[in-house]
PDB file of C-alpha atoms in Angstrom:
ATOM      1  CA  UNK B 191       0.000   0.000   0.000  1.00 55.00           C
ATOM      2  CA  UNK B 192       1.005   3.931  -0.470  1.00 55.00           C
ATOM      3  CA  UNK B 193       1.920   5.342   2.554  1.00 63.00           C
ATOM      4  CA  UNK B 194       0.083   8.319   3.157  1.00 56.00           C
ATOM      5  CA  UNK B 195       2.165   8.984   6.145  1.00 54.00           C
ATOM      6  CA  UNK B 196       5.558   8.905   4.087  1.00 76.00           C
ATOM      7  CA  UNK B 197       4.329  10.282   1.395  1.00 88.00           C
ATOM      8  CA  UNK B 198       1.942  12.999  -0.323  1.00 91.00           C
ATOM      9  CA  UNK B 199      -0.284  11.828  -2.904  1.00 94.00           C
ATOM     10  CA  UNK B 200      -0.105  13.525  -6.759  1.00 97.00           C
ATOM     11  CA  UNK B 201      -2.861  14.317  -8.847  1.00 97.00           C
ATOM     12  CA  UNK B 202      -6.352  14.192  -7.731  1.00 97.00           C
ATOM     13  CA  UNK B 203      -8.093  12.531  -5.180  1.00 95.00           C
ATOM     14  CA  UNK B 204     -11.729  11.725  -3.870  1.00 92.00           C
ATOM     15  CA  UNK B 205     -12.531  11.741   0.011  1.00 89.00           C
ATOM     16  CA  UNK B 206     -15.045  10.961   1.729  1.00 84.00           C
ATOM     17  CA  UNK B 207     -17.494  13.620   0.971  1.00 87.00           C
ATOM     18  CA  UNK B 208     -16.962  12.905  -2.323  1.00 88.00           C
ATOM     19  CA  UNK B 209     -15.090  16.726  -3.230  1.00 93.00           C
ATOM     20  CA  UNK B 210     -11.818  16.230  -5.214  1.00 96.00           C
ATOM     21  CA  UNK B 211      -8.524  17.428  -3.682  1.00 96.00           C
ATOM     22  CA  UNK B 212      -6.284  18.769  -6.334  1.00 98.00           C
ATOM     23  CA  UNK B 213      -2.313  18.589  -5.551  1.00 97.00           C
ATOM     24  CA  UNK B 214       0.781  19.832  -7.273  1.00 97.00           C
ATOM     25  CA  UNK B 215       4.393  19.692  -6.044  1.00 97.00           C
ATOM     26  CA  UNK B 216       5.907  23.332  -7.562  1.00 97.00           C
ATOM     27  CA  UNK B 217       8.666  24.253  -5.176  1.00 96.00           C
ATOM     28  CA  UNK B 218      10.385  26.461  -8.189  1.00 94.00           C
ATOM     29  CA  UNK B 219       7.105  28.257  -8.366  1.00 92.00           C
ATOM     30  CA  UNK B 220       5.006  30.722  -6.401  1.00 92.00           C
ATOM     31  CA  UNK B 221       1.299  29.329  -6.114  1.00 93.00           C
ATOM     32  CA  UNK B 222      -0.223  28.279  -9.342  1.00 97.00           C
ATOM     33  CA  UNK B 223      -4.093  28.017  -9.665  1.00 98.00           C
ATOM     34  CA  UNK B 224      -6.309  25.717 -10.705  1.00 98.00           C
ATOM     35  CA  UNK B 225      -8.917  26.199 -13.375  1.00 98.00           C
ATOM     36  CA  UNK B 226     -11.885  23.098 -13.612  1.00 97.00           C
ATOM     37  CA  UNK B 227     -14.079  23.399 -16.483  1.00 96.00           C
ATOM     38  CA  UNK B 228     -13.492  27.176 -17.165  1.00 95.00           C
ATOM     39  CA  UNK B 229     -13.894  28.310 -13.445  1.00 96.00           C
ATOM     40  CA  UNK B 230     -10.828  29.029 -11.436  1.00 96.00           C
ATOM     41  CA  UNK B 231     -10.043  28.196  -8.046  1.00 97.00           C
ATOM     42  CA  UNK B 232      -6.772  29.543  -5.306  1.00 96.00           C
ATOM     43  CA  UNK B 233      -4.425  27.133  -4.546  1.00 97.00           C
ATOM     44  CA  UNK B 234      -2.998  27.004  -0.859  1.00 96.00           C
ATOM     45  CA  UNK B 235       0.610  26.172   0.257  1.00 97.00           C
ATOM     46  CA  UNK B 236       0.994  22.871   2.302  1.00 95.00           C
ATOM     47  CA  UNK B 237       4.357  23.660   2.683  1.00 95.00           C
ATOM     48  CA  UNK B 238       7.743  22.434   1.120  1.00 94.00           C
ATOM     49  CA  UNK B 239       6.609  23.340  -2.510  1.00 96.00           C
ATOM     50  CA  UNK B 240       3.331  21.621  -2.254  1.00 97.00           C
ATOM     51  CA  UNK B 241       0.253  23.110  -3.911  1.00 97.00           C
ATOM     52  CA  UNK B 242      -4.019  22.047  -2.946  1.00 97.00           C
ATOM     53  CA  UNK B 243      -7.325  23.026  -3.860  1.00 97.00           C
ATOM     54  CA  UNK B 244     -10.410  21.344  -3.023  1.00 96.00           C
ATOM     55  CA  UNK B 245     -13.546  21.421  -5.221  1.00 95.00           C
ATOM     56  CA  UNK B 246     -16.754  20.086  -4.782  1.00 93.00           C
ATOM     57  CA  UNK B 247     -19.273  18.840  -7.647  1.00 90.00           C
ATOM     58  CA  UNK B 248     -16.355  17.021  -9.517  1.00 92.00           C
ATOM     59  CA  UNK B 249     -16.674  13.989 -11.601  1.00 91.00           C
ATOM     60  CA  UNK B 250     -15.025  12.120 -14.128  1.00 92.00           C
ATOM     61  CA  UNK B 251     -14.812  14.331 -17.639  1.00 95.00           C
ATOM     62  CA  UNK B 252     -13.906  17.266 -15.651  1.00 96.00           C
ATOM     63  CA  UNK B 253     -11.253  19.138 -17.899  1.00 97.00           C
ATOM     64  CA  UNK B 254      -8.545  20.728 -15.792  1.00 98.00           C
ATOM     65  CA  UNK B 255      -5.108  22.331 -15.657  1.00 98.00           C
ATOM     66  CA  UNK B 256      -2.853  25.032 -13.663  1.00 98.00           C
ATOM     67  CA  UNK B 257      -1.819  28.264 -14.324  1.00 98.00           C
ATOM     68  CA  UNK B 258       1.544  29.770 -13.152  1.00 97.00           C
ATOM     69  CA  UNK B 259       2.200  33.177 -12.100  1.00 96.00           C
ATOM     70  CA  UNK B 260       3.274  34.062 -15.551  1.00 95.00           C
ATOM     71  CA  UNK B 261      -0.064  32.938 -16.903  1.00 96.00           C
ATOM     72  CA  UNK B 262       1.414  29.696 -18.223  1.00 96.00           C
ATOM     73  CA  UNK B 263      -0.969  26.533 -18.568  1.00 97.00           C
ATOM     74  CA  UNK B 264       0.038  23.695 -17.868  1.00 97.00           C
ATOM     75  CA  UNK B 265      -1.433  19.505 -17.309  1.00 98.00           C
ATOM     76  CA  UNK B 266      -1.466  17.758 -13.887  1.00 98.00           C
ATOM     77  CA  UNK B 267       1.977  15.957 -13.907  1.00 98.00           C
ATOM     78  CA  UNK B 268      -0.020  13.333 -12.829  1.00 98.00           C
ATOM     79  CA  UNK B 269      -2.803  13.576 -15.249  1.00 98.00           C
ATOM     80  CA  UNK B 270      -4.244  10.328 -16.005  1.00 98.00           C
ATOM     81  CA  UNK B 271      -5.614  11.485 -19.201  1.00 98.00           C
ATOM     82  CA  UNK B 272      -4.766  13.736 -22.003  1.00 97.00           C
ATOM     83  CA  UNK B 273      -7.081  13.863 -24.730  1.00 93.00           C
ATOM     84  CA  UNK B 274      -5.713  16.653 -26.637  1.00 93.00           C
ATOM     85  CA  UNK B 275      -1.873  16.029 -25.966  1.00 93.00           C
ATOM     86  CA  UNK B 276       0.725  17.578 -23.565  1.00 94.00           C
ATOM     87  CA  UNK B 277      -0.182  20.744 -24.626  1.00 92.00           C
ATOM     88  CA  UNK B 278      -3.751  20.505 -23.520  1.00 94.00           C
ATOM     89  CA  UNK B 279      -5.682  20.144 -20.417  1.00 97.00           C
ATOM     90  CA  UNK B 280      -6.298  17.072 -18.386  1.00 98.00           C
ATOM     91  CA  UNK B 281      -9.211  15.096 -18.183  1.00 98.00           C
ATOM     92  CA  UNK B 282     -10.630  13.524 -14.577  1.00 97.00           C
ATOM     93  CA  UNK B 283     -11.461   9.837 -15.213  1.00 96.00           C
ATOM     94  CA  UNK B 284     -13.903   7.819 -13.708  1.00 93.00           C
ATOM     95  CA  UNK B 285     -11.623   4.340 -13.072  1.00 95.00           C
ATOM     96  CA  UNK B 286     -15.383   2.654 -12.750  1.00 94.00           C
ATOM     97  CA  UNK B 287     -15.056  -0.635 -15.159  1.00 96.00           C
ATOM     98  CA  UNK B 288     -16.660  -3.598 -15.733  1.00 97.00           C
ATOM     99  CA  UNK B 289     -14.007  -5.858 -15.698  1.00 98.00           C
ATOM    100  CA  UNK B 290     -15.328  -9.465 -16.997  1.00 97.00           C
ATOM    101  CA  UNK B 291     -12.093 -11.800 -15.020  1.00 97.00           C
ATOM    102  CA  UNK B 292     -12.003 -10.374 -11.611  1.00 93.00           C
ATOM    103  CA  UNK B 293     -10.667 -13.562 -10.373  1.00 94.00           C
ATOM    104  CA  UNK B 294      -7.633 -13.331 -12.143  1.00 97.00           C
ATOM    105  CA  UNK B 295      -4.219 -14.167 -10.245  1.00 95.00           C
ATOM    106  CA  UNK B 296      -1.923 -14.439 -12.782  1.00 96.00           C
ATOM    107  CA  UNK B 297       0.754 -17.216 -13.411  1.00 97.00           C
ATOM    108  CA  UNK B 298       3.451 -18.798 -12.021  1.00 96.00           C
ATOM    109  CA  UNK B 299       6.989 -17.067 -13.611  1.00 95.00           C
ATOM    110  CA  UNK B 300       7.663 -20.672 -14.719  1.00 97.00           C
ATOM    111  CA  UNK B 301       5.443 -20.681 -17.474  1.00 97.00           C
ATOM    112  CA  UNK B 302       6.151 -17.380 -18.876  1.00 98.00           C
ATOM    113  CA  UNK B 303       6.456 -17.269 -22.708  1.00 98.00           C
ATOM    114  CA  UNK B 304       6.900 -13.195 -23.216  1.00 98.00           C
ATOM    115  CA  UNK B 305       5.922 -11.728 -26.136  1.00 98.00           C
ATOM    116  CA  UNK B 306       6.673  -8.076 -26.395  1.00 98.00           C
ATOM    117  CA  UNK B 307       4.503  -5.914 -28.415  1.00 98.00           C
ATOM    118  CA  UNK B 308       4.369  -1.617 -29.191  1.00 98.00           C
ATOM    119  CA  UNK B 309       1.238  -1.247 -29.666  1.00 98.00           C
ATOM    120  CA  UNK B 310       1.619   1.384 -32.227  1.00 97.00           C
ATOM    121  CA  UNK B 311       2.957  -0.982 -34.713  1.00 97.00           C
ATOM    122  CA  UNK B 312       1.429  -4.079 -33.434  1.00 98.00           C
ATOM    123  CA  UNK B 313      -1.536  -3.336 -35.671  1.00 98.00           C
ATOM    124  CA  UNK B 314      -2.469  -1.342 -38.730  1.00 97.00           C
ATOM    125  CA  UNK B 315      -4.760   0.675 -36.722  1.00 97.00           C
ATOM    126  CA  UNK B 316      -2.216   1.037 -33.583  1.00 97.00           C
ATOM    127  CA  UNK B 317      -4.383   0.743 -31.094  1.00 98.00           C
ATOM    128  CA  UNK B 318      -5.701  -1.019 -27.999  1.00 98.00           C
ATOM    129  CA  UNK B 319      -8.743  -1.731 -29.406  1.00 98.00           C
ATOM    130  CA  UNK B 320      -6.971  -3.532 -32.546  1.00 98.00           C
ATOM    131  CA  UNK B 321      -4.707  -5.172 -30.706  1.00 98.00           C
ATOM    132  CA  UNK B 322      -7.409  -6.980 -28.141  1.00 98.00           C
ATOM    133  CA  UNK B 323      -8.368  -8.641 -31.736  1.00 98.00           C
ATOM    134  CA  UNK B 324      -4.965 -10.259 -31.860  1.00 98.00           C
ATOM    135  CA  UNK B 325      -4.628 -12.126 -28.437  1.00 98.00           C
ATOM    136  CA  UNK B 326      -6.368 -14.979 -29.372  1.00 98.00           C
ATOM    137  CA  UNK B 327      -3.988 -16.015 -31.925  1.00 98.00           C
ATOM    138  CA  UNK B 328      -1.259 -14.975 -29.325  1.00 98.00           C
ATOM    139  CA  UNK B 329      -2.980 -17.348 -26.987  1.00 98.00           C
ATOM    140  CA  UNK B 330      -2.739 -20.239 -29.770  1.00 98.00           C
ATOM    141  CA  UNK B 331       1.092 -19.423 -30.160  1.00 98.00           C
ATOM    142  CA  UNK B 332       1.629 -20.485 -26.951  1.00 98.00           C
ATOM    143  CA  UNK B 333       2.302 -17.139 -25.556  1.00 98.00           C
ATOM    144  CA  UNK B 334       1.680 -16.580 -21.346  1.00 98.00           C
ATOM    145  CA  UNK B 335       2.539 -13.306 -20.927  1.00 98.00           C
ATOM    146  CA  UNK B 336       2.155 -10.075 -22.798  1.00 98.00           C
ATOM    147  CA  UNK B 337       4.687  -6.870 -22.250  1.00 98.00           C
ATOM    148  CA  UNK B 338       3.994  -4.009 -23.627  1.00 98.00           C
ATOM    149  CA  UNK B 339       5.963  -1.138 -24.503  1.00 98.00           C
ATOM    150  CA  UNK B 340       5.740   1.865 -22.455  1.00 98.00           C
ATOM    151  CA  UNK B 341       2.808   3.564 -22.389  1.00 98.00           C
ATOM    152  CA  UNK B 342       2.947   6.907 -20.753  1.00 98.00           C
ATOM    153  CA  UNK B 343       1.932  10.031 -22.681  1.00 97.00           C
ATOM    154  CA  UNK B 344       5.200  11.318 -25.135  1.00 96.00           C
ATOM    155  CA  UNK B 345       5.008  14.690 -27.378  1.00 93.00           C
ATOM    156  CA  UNK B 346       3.859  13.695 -30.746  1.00 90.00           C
ATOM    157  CA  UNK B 347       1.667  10.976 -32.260  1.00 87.00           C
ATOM    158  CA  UNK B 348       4.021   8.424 -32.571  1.00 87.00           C
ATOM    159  CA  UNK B 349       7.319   7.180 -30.428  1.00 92.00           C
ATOM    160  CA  UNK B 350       8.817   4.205 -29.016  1.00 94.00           C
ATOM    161  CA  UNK B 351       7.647   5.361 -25.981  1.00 95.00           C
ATOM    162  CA  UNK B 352      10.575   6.291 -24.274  1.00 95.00           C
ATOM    163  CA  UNK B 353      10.357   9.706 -23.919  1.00 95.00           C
ATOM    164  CA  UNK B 354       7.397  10.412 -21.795  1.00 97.00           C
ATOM    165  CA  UNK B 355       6.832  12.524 -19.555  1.00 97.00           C
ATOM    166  CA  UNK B 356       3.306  12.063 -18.259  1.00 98.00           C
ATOM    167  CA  UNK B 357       3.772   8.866 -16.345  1.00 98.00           C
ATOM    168  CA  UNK B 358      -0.215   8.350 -15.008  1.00 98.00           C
ATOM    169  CA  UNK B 359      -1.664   9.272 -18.756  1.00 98.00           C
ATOM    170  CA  UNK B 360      -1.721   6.166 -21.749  1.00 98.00           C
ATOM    171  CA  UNK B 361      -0.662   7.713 -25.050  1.00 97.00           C
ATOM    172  CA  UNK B 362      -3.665   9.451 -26.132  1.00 96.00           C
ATOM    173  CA  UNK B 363      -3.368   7.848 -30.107  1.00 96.00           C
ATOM    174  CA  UNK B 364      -3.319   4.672 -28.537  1.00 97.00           C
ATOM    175  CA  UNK B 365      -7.055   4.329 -27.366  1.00 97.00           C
ATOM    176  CA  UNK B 366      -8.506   5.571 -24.124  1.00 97.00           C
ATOM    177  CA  UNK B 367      -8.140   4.334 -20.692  1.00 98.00           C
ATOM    178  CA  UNK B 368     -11.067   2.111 -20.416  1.00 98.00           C
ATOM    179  CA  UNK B 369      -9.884   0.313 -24.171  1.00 98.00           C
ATOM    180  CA  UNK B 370      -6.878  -0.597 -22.417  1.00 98.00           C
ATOM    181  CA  UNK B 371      -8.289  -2.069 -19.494  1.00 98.00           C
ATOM    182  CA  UNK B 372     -10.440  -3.953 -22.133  1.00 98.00           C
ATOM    183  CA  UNK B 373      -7.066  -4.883 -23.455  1.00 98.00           C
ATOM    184  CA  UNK B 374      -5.484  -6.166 -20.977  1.00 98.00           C
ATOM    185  CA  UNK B 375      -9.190  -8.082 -19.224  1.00 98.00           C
ATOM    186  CA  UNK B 376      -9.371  -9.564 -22.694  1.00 98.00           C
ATOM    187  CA  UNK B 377      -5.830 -11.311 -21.822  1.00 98.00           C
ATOM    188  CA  UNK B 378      -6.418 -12.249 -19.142  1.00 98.00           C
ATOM    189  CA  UNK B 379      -9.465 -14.195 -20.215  1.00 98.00           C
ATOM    190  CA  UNK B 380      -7.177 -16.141 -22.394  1.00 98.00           C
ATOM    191  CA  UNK B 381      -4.710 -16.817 -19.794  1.00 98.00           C
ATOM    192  CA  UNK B 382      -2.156 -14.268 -19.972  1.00 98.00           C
ATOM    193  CA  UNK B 383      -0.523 -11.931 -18.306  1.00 98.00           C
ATOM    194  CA  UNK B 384       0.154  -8.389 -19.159  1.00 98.00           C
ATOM    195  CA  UNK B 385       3.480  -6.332 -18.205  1.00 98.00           C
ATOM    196  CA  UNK B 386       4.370  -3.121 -18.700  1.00 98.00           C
ATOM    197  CA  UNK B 387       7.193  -1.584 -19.262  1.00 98.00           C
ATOM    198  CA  UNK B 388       7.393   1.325 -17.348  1.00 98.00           C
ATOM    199  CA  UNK B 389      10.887   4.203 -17.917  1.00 97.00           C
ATOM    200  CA  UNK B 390      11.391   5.832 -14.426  1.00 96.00           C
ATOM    201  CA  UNK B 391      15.362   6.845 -15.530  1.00 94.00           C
ATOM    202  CA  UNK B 392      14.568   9.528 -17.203  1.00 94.00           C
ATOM    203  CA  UNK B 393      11.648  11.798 -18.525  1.00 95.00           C
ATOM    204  CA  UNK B 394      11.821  12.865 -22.677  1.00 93.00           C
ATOM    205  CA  UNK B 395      13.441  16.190 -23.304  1.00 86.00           C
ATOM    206  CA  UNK B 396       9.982  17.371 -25.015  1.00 90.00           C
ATOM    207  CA  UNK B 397       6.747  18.136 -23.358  1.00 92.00           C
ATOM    208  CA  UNK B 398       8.485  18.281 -19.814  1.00 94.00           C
ATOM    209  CA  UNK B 399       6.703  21.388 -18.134  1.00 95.00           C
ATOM    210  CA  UNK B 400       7.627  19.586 -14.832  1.00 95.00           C
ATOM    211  CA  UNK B 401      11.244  21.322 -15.231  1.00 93.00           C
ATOM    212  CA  UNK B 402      10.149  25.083 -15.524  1.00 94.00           C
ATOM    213  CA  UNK B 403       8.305  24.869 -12.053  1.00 96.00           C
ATOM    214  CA  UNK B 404       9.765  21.772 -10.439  1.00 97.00           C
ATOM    215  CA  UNK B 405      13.574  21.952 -11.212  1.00 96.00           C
ATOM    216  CA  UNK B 406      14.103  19.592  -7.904  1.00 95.00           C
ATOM    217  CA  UNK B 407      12.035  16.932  -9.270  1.00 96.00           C
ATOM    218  CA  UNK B 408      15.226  16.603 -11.638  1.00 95.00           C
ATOM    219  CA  UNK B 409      19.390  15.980 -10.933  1.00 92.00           C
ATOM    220  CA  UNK B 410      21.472  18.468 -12.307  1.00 87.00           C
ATOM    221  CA  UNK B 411      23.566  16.179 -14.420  1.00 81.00           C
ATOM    222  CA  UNK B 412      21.291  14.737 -17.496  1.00 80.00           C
ATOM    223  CA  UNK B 413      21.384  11.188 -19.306  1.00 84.00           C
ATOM    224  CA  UNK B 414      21.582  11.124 -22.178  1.00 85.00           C
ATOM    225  CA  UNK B 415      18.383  10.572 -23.567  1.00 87.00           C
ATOM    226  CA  UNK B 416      17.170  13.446 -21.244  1.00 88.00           C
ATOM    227  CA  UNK B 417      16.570  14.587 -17.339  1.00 92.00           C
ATOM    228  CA  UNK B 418      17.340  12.213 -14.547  1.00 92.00           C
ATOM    229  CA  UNK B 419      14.735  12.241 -11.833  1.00 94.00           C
ATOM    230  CA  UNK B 420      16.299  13.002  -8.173  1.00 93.00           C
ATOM    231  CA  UNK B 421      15.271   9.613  -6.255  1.00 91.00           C
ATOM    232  CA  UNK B 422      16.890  10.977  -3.090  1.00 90.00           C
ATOM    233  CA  UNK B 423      14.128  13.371  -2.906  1.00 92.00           C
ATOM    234  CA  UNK B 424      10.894  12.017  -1.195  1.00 92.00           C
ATOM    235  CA  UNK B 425       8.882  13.710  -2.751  1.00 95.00           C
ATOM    236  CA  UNK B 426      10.418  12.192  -6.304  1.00 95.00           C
ATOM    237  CA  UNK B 427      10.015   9.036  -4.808  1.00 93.00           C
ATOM    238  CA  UNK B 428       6.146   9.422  -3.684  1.00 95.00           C
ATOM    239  CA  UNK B 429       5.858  10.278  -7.322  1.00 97.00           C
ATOM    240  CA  UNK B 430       6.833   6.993  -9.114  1.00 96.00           C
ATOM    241  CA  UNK B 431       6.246   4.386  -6.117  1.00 95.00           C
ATOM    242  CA  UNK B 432       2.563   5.855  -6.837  1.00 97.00           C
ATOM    243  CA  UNK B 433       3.194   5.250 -10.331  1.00 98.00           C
ATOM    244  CA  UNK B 434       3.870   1.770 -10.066  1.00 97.00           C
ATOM    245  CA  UNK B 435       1.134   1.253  -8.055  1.00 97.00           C
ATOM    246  CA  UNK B 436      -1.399   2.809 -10.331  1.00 98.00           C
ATOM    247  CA  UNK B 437      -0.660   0.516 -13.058  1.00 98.00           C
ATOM    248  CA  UNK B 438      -0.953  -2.365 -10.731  1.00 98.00           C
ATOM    249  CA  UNK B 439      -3.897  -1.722  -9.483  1.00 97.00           C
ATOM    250  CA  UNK B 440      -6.128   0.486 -11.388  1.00 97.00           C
ATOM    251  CA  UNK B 441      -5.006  -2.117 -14.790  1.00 98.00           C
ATOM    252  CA  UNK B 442      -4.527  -4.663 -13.110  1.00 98.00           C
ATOM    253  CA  UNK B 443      -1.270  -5.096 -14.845  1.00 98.00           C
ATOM    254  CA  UNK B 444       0.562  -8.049 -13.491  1.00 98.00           C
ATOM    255  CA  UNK B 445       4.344  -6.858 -13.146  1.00 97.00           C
ATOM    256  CA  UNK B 446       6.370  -4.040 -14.760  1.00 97.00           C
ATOM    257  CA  UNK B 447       9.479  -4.440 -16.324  1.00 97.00           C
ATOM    258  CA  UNK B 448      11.444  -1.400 -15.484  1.00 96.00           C
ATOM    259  CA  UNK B 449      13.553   0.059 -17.996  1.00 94.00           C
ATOM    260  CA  UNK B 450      17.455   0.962 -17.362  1.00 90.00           C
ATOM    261  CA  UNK B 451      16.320  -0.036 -13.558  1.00 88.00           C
ATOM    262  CA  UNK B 452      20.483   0.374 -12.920  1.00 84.00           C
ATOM    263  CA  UNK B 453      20.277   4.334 -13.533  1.00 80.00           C
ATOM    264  CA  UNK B 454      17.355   4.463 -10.277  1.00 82.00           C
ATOM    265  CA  UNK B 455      19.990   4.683  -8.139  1.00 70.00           C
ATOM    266  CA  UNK B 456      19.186   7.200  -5.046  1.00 67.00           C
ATOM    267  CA  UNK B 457      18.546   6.502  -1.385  1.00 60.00           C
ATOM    268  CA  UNK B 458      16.130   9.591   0.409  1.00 58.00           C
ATOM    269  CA  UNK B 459      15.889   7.465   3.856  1.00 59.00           C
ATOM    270  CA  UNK B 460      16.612   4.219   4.687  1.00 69.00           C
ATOM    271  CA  UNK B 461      16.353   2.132   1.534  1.00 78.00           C
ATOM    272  CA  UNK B 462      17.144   2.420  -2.140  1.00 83.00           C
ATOM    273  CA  UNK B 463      14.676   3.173  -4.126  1.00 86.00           C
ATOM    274  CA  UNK B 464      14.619   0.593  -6.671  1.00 87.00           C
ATOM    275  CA  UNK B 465      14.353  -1.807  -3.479  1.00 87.00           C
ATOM    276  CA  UNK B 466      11.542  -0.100  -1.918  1.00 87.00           C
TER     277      UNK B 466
END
């Protein structure tokens, strides 16, 4: 489980009253606001560069994003969904899905036959929806386990995927979040598992608004395929361990193979990141 204790949670969040709790980690920035749907809100400080606004009436298809104090806009870092690209507002998504093997548990590591697949070029079409059409034959092959190529929202249309830089969002040209959890139900249902590869070393050098208000987020030495997050900060840390967790859970993805996992190097506390 997150800890909520450790930690502060990105993005936005439900409580109990059912009013949504906006957050945003800017310590390079005085307070941005928060516009929902054309009507803008004040952000308070929660102290150490951390940013929240509560609104009530919110639901899922709520467009959203931030303004800074010099009037730029900019999407929630941990936007799960960005319709119309990096450039563009969020979107609030209702996670609500009628998923058909609940049962699942996966398989043991034994059987694993791993077939890797970008779903870009997997298909003609390059999408989830196209590829969910292939899985049977995939099945037939002999193939247990699915991974597929990273997934979190890159600048442009088309990439290997990575160079993202919105970890919580699937590439919009892909399909939309509930035709990937049909994706990866439909494997399940024929007995495989899905990975995904997830790229945590570094974020892509294009579409990365997290470095004009967040410069901690990032070490000052670059790789070279672009910014290295700073895993000694816990705040960094909260960020991807969330991450990881998100796919797990609200996909139902059944591992993640992390890319370049030798570059997470970066203790914060008592354990290494990578280990934690």
């Amino acid at each position: 489980m997150f800890n909520a204790m450790k930690y502060r949670k990105w993005g936005v969040e439900f409580d109990a009253a059912g009013d949504a709790r906006f957050r945003i980690w800017a310590p390079g920035s005085d307070a941005p606001r928060l516009v929902i749907n054309g009507a803008e809100y004040e952000m308070r400080s929660e102290g150490n560069g951390w940013y929240e606004a509560v609104a009530a009436d919110v639901s899922g298809g709520a467009s959203y994003h931030y303004v800074l104090p010099d009037g730029r806009e900019i999407p929630d870092p941990a936007s799960h969904w960005q319709e119309g690209g990096l450039d563009g507002p969020s979107t609030i998504i209702d996670h609500d899905f009628s998923w058909q093997h609940e049962n699942w548990t996966g398989r043991p590591w034994h059987e694993a036959v791993i077939y890797e697949i970008h779903i870009g070029t997997f298909t003609e079409e390059g999408t989830f929806r196209a590829a969910e059409k292939k899985l049977e034959r995939l099945a037939e092959l002999g193939i247990t386990v699915i991974e597929v190529m990273p997934l979190a929202s890159f600048q442009g249309d088309r990439g290997w995927g990575y160079d993202g830089v919105l970890q919580f969002a699937p590439q919009r040209g892909y399909g939309s979040p509930d035709d990937l959890k049909a994706f990866i139900d439909a494997a399940h249902g024929l007995g495989m598992m899905v990975l995904l590869d997830v790229v945590y070393n570094h974020f892509g050098p294009e579409g990365n608004f997290l470095q004009t208000y967040a410069p901690d987020f990032f070490q000052k030495n670059e790789t070279p395929w672009g910014p290295a997050p700073d895993f000694d900060s816990v705040d960094v840390r909260s960020y991807f361990l969330q991450n990881a967790l998100y796919w797990l859970q609200t996909y139902r993805f059944d591992g993640l193979r992390i890319d370049a996992a030798d570059h997470l190097a970066g203790g914060g506390g008592e354990v290494d990141f990578l280990t934690e």
